[in-house]
N, CA and C of each residue as an Amber inpcrd file, in Angstrom:
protein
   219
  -0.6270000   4.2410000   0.3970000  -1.3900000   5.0320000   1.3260000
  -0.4100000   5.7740000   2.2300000  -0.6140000   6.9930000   2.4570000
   0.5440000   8.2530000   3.2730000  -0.2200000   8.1500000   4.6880000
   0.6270000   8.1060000   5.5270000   0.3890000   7.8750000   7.2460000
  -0.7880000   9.0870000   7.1080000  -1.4180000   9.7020000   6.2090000
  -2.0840000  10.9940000   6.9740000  -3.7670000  10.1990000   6.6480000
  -3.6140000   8.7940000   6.3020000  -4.0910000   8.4440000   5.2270000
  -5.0740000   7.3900000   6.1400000  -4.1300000   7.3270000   7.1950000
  -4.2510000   6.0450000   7.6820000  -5.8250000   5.9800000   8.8990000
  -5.8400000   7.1060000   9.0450000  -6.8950000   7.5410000  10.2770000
  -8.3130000   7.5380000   9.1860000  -8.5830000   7.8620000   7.9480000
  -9.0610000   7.8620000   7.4290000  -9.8290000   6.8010000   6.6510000
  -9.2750000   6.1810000   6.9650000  -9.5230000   4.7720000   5.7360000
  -8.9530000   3.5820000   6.7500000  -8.6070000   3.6330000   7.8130000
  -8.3550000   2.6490000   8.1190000  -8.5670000   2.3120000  10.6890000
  -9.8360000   2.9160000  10.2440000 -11.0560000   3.1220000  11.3430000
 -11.2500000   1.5860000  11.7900000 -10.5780000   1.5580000  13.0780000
 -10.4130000   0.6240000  14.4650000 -12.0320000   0.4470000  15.0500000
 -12.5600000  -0.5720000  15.1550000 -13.2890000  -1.1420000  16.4150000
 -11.9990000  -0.9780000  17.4810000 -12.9870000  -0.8970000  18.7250000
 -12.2980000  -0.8590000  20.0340000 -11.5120000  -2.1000000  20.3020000
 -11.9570000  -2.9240000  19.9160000 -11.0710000  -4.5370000  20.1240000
  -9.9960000  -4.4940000  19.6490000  -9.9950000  -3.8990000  18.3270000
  -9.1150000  -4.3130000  17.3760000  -7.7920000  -2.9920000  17.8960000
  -8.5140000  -2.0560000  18.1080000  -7.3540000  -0.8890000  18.7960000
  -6.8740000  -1.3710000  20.2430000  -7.2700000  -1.8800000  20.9730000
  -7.2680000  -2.1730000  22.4380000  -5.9740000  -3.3800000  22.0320000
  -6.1020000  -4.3820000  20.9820000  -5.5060000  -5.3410000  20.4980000
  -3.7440000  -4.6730000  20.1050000  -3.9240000  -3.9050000  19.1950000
  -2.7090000  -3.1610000  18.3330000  -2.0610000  -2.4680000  19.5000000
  -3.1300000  -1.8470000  20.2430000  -2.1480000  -1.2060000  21.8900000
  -1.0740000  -2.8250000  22.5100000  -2.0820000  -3.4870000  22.9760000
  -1.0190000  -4.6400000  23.5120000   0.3110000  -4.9040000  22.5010000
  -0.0230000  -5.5250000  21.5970000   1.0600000  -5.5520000  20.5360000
   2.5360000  -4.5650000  20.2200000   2.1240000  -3.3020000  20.3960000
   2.8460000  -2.1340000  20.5550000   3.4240000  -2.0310000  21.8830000
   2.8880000  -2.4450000  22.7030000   3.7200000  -2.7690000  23.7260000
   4.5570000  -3.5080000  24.3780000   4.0080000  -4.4780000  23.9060000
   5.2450000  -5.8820000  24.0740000   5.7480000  -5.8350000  23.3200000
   5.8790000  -5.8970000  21.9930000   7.0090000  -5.9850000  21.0900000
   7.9120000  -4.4460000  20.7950000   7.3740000  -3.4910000  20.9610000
   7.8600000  -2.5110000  21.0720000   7.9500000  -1.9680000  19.4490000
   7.0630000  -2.0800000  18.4680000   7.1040000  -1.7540000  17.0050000
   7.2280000   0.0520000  17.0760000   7.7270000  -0.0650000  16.0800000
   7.8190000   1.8210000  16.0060000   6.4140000   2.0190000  15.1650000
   6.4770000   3.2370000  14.6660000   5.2880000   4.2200000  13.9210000
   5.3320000   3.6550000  12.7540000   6.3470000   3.3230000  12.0630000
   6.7690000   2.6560000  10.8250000   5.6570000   1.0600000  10.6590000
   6.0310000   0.1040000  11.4960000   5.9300000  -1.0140000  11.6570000
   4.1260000  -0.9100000  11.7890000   3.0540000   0.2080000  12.7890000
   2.3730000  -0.0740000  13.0710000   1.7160000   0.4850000  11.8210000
   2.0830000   1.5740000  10.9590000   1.2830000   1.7080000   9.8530000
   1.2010000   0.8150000   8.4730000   2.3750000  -0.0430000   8.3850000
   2.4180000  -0.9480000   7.5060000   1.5930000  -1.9680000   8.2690000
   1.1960000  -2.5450000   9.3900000   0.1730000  -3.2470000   9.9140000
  -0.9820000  -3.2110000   9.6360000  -1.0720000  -1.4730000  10.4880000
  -2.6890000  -1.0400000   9.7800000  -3.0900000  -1.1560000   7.8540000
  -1.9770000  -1.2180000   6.9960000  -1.6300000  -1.0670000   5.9580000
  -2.0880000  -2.9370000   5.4280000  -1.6720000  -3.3990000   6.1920000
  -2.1750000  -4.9570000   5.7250000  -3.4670000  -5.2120000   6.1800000
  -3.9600000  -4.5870000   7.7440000  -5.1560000  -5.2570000   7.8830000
  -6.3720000  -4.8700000   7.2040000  -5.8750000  -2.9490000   6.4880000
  -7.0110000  -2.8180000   5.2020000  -7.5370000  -3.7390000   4.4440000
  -6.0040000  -3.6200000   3.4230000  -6.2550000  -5.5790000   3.0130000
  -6.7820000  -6.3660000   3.1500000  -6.7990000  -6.6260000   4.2560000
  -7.1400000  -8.0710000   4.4760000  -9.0160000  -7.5130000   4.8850000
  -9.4250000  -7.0390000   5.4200000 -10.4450000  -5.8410000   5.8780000
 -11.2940000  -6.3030000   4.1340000 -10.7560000  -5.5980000   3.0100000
 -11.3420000  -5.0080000   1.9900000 -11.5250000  -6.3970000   1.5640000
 -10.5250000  -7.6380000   1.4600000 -10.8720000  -8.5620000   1.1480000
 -12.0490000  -9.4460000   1.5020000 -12.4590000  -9.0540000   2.9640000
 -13.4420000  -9.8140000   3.6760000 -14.7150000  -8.8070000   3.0790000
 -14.3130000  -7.5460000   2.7540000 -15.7380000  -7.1340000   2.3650000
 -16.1270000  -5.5580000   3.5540000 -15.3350000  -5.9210000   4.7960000
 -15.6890000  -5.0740000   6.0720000 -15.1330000  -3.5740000   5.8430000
 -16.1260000  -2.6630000   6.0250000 -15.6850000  -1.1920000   6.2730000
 -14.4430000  -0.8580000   7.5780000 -14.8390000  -1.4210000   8.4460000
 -13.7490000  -1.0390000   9.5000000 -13.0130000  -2.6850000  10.0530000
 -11.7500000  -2.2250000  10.1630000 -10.6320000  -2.9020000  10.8340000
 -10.8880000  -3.6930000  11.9930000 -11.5360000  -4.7320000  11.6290000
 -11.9610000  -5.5720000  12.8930000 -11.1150000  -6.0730000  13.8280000
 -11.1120000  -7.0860000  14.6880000 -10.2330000  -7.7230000  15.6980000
  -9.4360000  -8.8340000  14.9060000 -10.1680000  -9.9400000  14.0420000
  -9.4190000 -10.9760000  13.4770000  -8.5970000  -9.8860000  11.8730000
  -8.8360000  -8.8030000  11.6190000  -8.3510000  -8.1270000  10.4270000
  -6.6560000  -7.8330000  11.0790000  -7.0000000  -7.4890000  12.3370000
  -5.5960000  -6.7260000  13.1680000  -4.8720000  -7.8730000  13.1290000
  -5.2920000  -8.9110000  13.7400000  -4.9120000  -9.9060000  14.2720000
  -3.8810000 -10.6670000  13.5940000  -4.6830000 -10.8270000  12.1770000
  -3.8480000 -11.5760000  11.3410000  -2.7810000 -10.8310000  10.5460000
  -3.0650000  -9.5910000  10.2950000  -1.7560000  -8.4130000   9.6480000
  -0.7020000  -8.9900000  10.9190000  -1.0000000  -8.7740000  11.8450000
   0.2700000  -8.8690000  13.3700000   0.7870000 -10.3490000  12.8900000
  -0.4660000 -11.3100000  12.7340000   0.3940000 -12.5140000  12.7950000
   1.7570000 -12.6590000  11.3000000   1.3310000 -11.5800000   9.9370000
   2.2590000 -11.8150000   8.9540000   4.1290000 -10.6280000   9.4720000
   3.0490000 -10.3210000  10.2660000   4.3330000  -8.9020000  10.6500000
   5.0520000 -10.2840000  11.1270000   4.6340000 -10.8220000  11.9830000
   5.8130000 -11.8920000  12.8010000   6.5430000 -12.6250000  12.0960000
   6.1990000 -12.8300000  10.8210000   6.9670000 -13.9330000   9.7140000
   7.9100000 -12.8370000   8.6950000   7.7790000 -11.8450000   8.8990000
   8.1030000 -10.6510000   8.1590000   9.8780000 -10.3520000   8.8430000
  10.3270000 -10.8830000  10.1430000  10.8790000 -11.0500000  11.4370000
  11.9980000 -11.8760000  10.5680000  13.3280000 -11.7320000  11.0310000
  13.9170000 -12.9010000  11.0020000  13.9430000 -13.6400000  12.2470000
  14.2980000 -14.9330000  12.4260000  14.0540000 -15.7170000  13.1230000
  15.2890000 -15.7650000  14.1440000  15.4370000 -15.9040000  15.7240000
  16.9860000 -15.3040000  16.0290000  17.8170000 -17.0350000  15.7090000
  18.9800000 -16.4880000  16.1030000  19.9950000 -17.8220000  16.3920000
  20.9070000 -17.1520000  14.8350000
């Protein structure tokens, strides 16, 4: 899916955008990072069956982004 792609097919409830704002802010992800997000929570979205990108769809793409991380030390 091409970032032009992403507004299209991959349509936020307010929770779930209000959610991806916090996230983007504390961790500081670039444009890159947040479309491969939106890019998993389709996924995970299409798997449950749901047309739009809910709050637990965001939620859990963010939680694989974090394992996606190396770990410091």
């Amino acid at each position: 899916m091409l970032a032009r792609h992403l507004t299209r097919f991959c349509p936020l409830t307010r929770e779930s955008e209000r959610l991806l704002q916090q996230v983007m802010d504390r961790l500081g992800l670039s444009a890159r990072a947040l479309s491969r997000i939106l890019k998993v929570a389709r996924t995970i979205a299409d798997l449950a069956g749901a047309e739009h990108l809910e709050l637990v769809h965001v939620a859990e793409a963010v939680q694989y982004r974090s394992l996606d991380r190396p770990l410091p030390g």
